[in-house]
Structure formats: C-alpha cells, structure tokens
XYZ file of C-alpha atoms in Angstrom:
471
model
C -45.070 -60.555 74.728
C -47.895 -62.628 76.367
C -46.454 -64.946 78.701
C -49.454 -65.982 80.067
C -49.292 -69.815 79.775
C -52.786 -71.787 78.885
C -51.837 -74.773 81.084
C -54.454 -76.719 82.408
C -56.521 -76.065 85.808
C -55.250 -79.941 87.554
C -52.485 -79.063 89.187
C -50.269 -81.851 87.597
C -46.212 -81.655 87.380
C -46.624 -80.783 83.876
C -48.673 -77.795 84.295
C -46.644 -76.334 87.349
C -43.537 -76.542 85.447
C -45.052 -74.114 82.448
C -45.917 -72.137 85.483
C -42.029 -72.248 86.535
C -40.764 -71.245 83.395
C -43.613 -68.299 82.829
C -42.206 -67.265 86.410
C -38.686 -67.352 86.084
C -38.874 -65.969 82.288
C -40.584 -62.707 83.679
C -38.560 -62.530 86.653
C -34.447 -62.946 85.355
C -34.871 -60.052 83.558
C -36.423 -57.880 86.008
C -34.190 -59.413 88.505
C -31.113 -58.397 86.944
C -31.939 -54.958 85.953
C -33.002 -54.664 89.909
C -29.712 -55.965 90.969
C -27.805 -54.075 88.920
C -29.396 -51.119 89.126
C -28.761 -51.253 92.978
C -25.304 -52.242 92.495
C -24.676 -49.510 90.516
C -25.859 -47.511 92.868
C -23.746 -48.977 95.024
C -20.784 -48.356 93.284
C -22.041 -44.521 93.261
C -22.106 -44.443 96.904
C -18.822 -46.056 96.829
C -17.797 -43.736 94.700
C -18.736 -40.703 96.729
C -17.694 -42.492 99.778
C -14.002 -41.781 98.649
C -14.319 -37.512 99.177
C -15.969 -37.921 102.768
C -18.079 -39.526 105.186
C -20.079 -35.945 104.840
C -20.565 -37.107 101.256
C -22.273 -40.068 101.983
C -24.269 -38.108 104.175
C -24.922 -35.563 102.491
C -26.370 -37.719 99.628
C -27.908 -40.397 101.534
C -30.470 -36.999 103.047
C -31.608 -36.521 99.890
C -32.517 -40.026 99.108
C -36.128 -40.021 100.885
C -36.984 -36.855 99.749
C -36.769 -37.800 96.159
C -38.622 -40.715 96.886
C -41.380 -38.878 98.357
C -41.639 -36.754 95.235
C -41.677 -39.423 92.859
C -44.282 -41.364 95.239
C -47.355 -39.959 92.824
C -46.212 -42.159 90.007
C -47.075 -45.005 91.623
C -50.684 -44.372 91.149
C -50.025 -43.899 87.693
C -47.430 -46.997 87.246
C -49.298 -49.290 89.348
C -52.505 -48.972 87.499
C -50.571 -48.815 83.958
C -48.917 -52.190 84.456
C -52.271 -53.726 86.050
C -54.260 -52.641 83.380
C -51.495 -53.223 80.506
C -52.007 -56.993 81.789
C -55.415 -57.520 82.220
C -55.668 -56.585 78.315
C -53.242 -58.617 77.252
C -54.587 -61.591 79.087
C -57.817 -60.428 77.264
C -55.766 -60.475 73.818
C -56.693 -56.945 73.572
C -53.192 -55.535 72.418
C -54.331 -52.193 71.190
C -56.113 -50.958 74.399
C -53.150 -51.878 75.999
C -50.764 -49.485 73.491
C -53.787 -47.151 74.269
C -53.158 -46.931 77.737
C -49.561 -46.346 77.653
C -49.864 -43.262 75.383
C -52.295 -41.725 77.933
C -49.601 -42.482 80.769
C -47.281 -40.898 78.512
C -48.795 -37.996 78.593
C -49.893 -38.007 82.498
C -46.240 -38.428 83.855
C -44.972 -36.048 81.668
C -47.290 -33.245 83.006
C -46.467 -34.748 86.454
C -42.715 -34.844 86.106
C -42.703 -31.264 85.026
C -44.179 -30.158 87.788
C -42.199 -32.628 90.344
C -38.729 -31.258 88.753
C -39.832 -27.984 89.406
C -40.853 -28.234 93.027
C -37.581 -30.399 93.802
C -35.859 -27.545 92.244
C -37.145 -24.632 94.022
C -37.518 -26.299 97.763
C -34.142 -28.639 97.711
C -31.970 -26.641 100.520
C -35.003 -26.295 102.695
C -36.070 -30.064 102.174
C -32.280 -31.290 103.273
C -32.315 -28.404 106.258
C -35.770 -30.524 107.520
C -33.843 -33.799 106.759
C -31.686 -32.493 109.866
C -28.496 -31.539 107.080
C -25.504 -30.262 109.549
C -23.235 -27.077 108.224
C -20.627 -29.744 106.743
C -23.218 -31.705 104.650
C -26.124 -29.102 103.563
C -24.061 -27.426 100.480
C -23.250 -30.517 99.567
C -26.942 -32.296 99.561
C -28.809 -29.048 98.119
C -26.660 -29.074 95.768
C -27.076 -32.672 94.812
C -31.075 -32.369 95.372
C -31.667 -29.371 92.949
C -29.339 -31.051 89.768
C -31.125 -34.347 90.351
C -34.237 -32.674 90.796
C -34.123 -31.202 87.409
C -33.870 -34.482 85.703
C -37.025 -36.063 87.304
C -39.542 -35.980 84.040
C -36.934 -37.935 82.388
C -37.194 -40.588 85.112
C -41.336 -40.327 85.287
C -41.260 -40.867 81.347
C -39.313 -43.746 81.612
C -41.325 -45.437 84.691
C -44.089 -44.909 82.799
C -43.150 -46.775 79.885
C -41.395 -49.371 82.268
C -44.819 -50.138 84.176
C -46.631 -50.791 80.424
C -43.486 -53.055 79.377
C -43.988 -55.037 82.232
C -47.902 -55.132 82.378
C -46.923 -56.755 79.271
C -45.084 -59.372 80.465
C -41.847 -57.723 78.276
C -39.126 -57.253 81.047
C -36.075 -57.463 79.376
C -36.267 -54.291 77.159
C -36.228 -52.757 80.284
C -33.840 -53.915 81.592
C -31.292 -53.320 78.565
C -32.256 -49.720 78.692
C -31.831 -49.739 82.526
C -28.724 -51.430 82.799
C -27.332 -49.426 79.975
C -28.283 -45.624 81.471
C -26.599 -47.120 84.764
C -23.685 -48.415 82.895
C -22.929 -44.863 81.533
C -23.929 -43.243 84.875
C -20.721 -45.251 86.479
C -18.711 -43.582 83.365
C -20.060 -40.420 84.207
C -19.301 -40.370 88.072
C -15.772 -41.351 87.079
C -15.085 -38.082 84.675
C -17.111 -36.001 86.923
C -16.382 -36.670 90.413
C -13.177 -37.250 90.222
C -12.465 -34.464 87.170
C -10.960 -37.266 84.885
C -9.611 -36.774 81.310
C -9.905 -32.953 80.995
C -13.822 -32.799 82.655
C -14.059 -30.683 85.939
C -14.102 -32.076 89.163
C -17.590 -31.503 90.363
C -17.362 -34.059 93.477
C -21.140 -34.483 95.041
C -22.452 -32.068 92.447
C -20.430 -34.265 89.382
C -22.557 -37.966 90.741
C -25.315 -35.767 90.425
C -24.988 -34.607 86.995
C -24.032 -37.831 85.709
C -27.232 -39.232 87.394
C -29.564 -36.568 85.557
C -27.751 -37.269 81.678
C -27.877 -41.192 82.387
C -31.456 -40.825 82.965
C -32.214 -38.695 79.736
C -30.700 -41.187 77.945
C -32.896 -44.271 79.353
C -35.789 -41.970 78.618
C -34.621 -41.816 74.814
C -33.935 -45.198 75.066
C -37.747 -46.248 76.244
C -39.441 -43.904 74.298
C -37.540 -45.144 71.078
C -39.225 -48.645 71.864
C -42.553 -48.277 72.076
C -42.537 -45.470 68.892
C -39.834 -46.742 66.449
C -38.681 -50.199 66.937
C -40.807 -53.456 66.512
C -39.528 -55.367 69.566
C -42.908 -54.647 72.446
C -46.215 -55.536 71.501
C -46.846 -51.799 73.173
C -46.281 -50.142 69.905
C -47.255 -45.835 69.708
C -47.998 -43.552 66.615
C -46.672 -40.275 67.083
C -49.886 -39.629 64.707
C -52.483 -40.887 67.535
C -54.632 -38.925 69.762
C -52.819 -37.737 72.909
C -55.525 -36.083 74.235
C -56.273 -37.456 77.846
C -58.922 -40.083 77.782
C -61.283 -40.086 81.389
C -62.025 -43.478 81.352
C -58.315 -44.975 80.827
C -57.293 -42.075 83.235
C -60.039 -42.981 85.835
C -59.694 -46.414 85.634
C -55.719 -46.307 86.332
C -55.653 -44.208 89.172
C -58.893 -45.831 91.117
C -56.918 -48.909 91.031
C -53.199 -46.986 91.245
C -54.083 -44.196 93.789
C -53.595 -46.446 97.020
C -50.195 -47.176 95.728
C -49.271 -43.326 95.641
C -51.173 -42.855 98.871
C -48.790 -46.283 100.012
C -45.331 -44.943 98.703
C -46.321 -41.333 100.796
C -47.469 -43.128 103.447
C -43.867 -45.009 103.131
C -41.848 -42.382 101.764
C -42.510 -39.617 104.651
C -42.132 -42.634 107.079
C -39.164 -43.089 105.770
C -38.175 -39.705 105.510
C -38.874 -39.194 109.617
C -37.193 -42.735 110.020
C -33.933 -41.624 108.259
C -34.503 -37.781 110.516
C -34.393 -39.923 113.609
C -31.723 -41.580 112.332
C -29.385 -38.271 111.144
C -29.732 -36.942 115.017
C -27.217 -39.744 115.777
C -24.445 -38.123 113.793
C -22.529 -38.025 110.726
C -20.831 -41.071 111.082
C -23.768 -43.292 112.318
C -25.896 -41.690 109.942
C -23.172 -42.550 107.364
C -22.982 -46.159 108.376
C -26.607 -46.320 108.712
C -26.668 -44.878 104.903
C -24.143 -47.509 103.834
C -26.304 -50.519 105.292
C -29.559 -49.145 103.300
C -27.404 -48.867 100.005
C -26.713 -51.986 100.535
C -30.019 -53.283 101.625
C -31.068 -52.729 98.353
C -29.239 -55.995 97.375
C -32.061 -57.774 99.514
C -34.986 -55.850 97.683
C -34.113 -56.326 94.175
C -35.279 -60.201 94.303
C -38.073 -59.903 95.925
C -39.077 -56.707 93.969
C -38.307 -58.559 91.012
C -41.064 -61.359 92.026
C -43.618 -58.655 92.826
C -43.318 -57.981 89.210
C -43.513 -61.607 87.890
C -46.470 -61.691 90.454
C -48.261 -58.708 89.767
C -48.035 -59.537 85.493
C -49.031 -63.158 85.759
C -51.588 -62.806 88.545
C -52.885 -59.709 86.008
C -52.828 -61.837 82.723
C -54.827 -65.181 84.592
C -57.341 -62.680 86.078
C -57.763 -60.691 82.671
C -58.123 -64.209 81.182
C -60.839 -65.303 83.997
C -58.497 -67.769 85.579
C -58.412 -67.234 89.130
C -57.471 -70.761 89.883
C -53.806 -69.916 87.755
C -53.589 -66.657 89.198
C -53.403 -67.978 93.045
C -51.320 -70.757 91.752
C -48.615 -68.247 90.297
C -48.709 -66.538 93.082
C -48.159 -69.346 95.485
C -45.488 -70.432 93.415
C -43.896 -67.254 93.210
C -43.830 -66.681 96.719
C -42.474 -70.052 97.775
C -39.173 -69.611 95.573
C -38.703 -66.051 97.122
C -38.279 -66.801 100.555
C -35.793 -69.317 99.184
C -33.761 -66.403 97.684
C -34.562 -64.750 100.767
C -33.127 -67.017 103.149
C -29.987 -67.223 100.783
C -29.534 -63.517 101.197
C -29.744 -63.260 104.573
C -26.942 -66.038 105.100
C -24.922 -64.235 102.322
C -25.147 -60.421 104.820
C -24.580 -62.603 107.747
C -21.461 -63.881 106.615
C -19.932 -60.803 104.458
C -21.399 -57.849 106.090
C -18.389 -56.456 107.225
C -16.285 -56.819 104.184
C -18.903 -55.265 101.975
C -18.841 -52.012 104.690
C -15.762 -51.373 103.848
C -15.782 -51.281 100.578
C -17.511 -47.924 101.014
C -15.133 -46.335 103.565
C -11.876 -46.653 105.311
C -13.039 -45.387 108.491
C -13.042 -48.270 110.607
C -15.911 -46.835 112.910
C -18.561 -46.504 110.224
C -17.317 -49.970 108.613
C -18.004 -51.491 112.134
C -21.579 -49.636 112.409
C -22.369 -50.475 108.920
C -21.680 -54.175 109.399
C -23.505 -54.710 112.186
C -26.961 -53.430 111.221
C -26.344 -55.479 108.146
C -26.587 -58.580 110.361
C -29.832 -57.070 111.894
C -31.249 -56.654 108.041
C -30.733 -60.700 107.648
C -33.089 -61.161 109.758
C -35.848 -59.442 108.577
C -35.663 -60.715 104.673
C -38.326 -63.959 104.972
C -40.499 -61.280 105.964
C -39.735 -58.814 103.383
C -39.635 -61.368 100.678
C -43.759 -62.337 101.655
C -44.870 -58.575 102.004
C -42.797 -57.373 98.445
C -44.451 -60.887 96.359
C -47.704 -61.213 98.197
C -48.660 -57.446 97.441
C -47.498 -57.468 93.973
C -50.085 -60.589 93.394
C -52.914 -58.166 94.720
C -52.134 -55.656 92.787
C -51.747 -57.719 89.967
C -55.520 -57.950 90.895
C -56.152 -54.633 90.983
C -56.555 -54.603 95.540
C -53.899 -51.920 96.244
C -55.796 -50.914 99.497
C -54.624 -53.316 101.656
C -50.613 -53.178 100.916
C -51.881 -49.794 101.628
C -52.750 -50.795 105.328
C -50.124 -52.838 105.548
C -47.510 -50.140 104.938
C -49.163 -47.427 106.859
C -49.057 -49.774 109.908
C -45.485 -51.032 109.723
C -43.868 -47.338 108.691
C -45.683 -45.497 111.186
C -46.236 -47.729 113.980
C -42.440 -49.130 114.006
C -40.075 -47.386 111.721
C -41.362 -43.724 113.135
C -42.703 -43.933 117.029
C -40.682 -47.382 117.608
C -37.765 -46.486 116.002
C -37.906 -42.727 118.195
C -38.487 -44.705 121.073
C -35.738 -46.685 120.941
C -33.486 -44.336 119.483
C -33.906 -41.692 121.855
C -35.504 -43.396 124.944
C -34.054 -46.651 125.411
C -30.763 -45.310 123.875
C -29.924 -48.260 121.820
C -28.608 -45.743 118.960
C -28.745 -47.017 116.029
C -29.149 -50.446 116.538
C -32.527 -49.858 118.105
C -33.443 -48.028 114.288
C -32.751 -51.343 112.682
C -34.448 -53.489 114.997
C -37.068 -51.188 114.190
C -36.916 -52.105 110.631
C -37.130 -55.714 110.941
C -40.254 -55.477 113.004
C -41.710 -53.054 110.384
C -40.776 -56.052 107.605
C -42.669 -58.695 109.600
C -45.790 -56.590 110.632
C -46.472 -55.633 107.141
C -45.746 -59.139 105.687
C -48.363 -60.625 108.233
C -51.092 -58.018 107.417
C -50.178 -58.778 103.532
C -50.433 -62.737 103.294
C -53.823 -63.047 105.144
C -55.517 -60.569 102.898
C -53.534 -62.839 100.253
C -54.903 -65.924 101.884
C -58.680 -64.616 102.432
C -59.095 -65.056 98.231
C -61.024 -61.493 97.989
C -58.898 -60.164 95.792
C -60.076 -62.582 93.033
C -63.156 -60.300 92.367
C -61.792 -56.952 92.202
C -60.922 -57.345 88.751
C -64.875 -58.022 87.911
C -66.239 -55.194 90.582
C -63.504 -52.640 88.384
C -64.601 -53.821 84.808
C -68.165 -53.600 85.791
C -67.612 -49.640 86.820
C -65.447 -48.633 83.885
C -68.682 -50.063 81.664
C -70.749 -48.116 83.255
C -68.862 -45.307 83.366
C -68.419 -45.325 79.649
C -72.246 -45.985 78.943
C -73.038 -43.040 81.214
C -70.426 -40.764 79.091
C-alpha cells in the first residue's frame, strides 16, 4: 500500500514521528526477511560445513559467480521498484501494475538465458575461481543444479522490486521466509539422505535450493495475479507485449545498477580468487566470516529499501523537502544498528565460527576477520542507506562510482597487494574490505549531501514525455 505519509513540510515532533513510523513500517518487514534469509543461509553453510571444510569451499566458489550472473537484474529491479514508487506517490496505481507485467516478462527472457549459460560454463567458471582437485566436483556440481533454477529466482526479484516500489514489504517477506523455511527442510532430507531420500551431500543443498526457489516464484506470482492483498494487481488477460517506453525508462534509470553489481560482482569474484590462493582452510574461514557478514548487511539493506521507497513516493509526489528528511532519518537510525552489530561480532565472533566447523584452525581464522568486519559497519551502514535514497531518486550513477572505486581500487589491487606482497594472508584481504566500506560510503554521502539528486526525477519524466510524443 501507499505509505507515503502527507505530514507537513515544518519539521515539528509531530511530523517526524509519522516519518518514524512510515520508516520503521517499511523497514521490519524487509528487515526480517533479510535477516532470515541470511540466517538461513547460514544454517545451509552450517549445514554443509558438517561433510568437509572442502564443502564449504567448494560452495562458497560458486557464490560470486552466481552473483555476477544475476548482476543484470539489477537494471531491471532497480528501475522497477523506482518507478513502481514514483507512481504510487503520483496515485497512479495502474501504471504501476503496468510496469510490473512488462518486468515480468523481461526477467523471464533474461533468466532463461542466465540458467542456461550457468548451466553450460559452471566447471570452467569454478576452475577460474581457482577450484583445487578436492573441491571442483563438488562446486560444478553445485553451480550447474543451482544454475538451472535461476529464472525462478529472476521472476521472483522481479515481482519483489514492484512489491517494494510499492511500499508492500511484508508479502515478500512471507513468501521469502517461507521458500527458505522449506529450503532448511530440504537440506536436511537431502544432504544428509534422511527418511528414505538419497544422500546427495553438496549436490542435495543444491537441489533443495533450486525447488525452494520455484516455490517462492509460485508464491509471488500467485500475489500479484490471484489474490487481493498488493495494490500491484495483473490480468493474465492483459497485453504482455513489451512496451519501449516502460522498458526504456526502467533500464536508463536501472542500467548503472547492473553496470554497479558487475562492477561489484567481478570485484568480488577476483577478491574471493585472491583469497582461494591462500588455501582451503583460509579460504574456508574466510567463506565462513562472509556467510556471516551477511548478518551486518541485512539491516542496512533493509534501510536502503525503506530509503529508496519513501525517497521514491515524496519525489513522485513533488516533495523533495520529505524525501531528504526520510532519508536523513533513515540513515541516522542505521548507523545505530550498525554500531550495535559491530559490538555484537566483536564480542561473539568466535563462538559463532564454530558453529560452522570443528576445526579449531578455521574457527580461529574465521573469528578473527569477524572482528576486522566490526569495524567497517558505520561505513557500510552510510554507503547501503545513502545509495538506496538516490536511487529512490532515480541517480544510480554515482553508487555506480562509488562501487567501482572501492571494489577495484581496494578489494582487487589492495587486497593482492597485501595478500601476496606484504604477506599479511588473509588478514590483509579483510583490512582490505573495511577500507573498500569506508571509501565507497564517503564518495556516497557527499553526492547525498550535494542535493542533485532532487532533480533527476523531473530531467527523467521530462524524456519519457518526449519520448512518447515522438513515438
């Protein structure tokens, strides 16, 4: 629904505390499908963790890859949930149900054609990853049966990104946390061959990841087609024929977030390379410390989306006096959260390392570059809100910079250098990270705090109107 709050422009107590609520009712939900998502994933590693520490490797290659593939949704998701809220701040609720039946139609084309190149490619994709003989059976394994399940995912982001443009972030999240919920059930039977099912291992997390995802799809697509709970609401009787200017107008504004998550993605990807050289068991540890990482993403993730739907809504409403306000808001409470996360790794890193393996060397790695992480989350927290606020405005260029400079620069030729040249193993990879975090945080808040990105909403409208007269 639209959660966009008509407060008034002063400033008072009254009006900030709407502003709270509007916040926090966006964010819980997305919050806690975040979370949980992560901890089930978690609790897959975990799970895996129990055959080998070549397990965790093995699947923990494969994890950058398949974010690389699915990087050219962001263009489409990105623009989807920026657009979904600038016409519902407009109160135009059936452009908005417009838009998510073209995107609908775009990912599914693109997730075809993802699955298929995941497919084909997977064993030479974990050989590049730097996959040694005891872990590349395992990971191509993994790669191809997850690979075949990414249109599923794509249909479901897709729907996602409109849900949220909307301002709707529990649905979902019940969806979400549901498909993960049965994908815990599913590595159970088939990991670990329970109750008459085979014993699959690496290959049985895998399968259970590709069904749970079906299901979520059925699950979204069910929503916005048969039940009455979104304001998104689909005919299966409407035109699904691709529309230029709806297309056009999502990926001009979405397109530096897929050139951002490549740019990220194949940083990451030579970051975790780097990384693998060190060895099975650091590469283990260090696979154990992103897992759990994600902990420290989901909240701040979770306010990118508050920011980027609120920000949106104001801006589609022509308030950009509420939309800087949200977002100040918004980022103020998430370096709280931030700060309280960092504490919470500082303090429990080592016993949440070994809950993913009894060898006491990889615990002892893992924990430690856990404490490093703490210190990078006030700058995480600014970089994840503040660029979800300009996107909400539709200026995805400059998270764009941002990332390009702080993968590149730090996680690949830092991280190499200090990895391999100053020997610092991989410590020196995680100190890496953190400056990464803070370089692309300070690039992200001045653009935030130069105000330019109140206007690209206008520049964008004034384009698609003359694109459409020119038509």
């Amino acid at each position: 629904m639209h959660l966009f709050t008509k407060g008034k422009k002063t400033g008072n107590h009254e009006d900030i505390s709407m502003m709270r609520r509007d916040i926090i009712s966006i964010t819980w939900p997305a919050f806690l499908e975040l979370v949980m998502s992560t901890m089930f994933g978690m609790v897959d590693m975990i799970m895996v963790g129990q055959i080998s520490p070549a397990a965790i490797a093995s699947v923990g290659l494969t994890n950058q890859p398949f974010n690389l593939l699915l990087a050219i949704f962001a263009a489409v998701n990105v623009g989807t949930t920026t657009l979904v809220a600038w016409n519902i701040g407009a109160g135009n609720k059936e452009k908005a149900s417009a838009i998510t039946r073209q995107i609908l139609v775009v990912n599914a084309i693109l997730g075809m054609v993802m699955s298929l190149i995941g497919f084909v490619l997977s064993r030479n994709i974990v050989a590049f990853m730097g996959a040694k003989a005891d872990t590349i059976e395992y990971a191509t394994r993994y790669f191809q049966i997850v690979s075949s399940g990414l249109v599923f995912q794509a249909i479901t982001m897709g729907i996602t990104a409109a849900l949220r443009g909307a301002g709707e972030t529990k649905i979902p999240m019940i969806y979400n946390i549901g498909s993960n919920l049965l994908n815990v059930l599913g590595n159970y039977l088939l990991i670990y061959g329970k109750f008459g099912f085979p014993k699959w291992e690496v290959a049985g997390a895998a399968a259970s990841t590709t069904i749970s995802r079906f299901i979520a799809c059925a699950a979204a697509l069910y929503v916005v087609y048969f039940s009455d709970k979104s304001v998104i609401s689909l005919s299966l009787k409407g035109s699904y024929r691709l529309d230029r200017e709806i297309v056009k107008q999502v990926f001009s504004i979405g397109f530096p977030s897929a050139a951002e998550q490549f740019v990220i993605q194949s940083g990451l990807m030579l970051f975790a390379r780097t990384v693998s050289t060190l060895g099975t068991d650091a590469f283990a540890a260090h696979q154990i410390g992103i897992n759990i990482s994600g902990l420290t993403f989901s909240p701040s993730m979770a306010f990118g989306v508050a920011a980027t739907t609120l920000v949106g809504q104001s801006l589609g409403a022509n308030d950009t006096e509420k939309a800087k306000r949200y977002a100040d808001i918004i980022h103020h409470i998430s370096i709280s959260v931030a700060c309280f996360m960092g504490l919470m790794f500082i303090l429990f890193s080592h016993p949440l390392a070994r809950l993913y393996t009894s060898d006491l060397k990889v615990a002892s790695m893992a924990g430690t570059v856990l404490k490093i992480l703490a210190l990078a989350q006030p700058g995480q927290s600014t970089q994840l809100t503040l660029a979800g606020a300009l996107r909400g405005a539709g200026d995805t260029m400059y998270p764009l910079y941002a990332s390009g400079f702080g993968i590149w620069v730090f996680r690949v030729i830092v991280a190499y250098v200090f990895v391999h040249i100053f020997n610092w193993g991989l410590i020196g990879a995680w100190v890496a990270l953190v400056l990464d975090q803070y370089s692309r945080s300070c690039i992200v808040y001045f653009r935030f705090q130069s105000g330019k990105w109140k206007y690209i909403k206008l520049r964008k409208t004034e384009k698609a109107k003359e694109f459409h007269a020119c038509d």
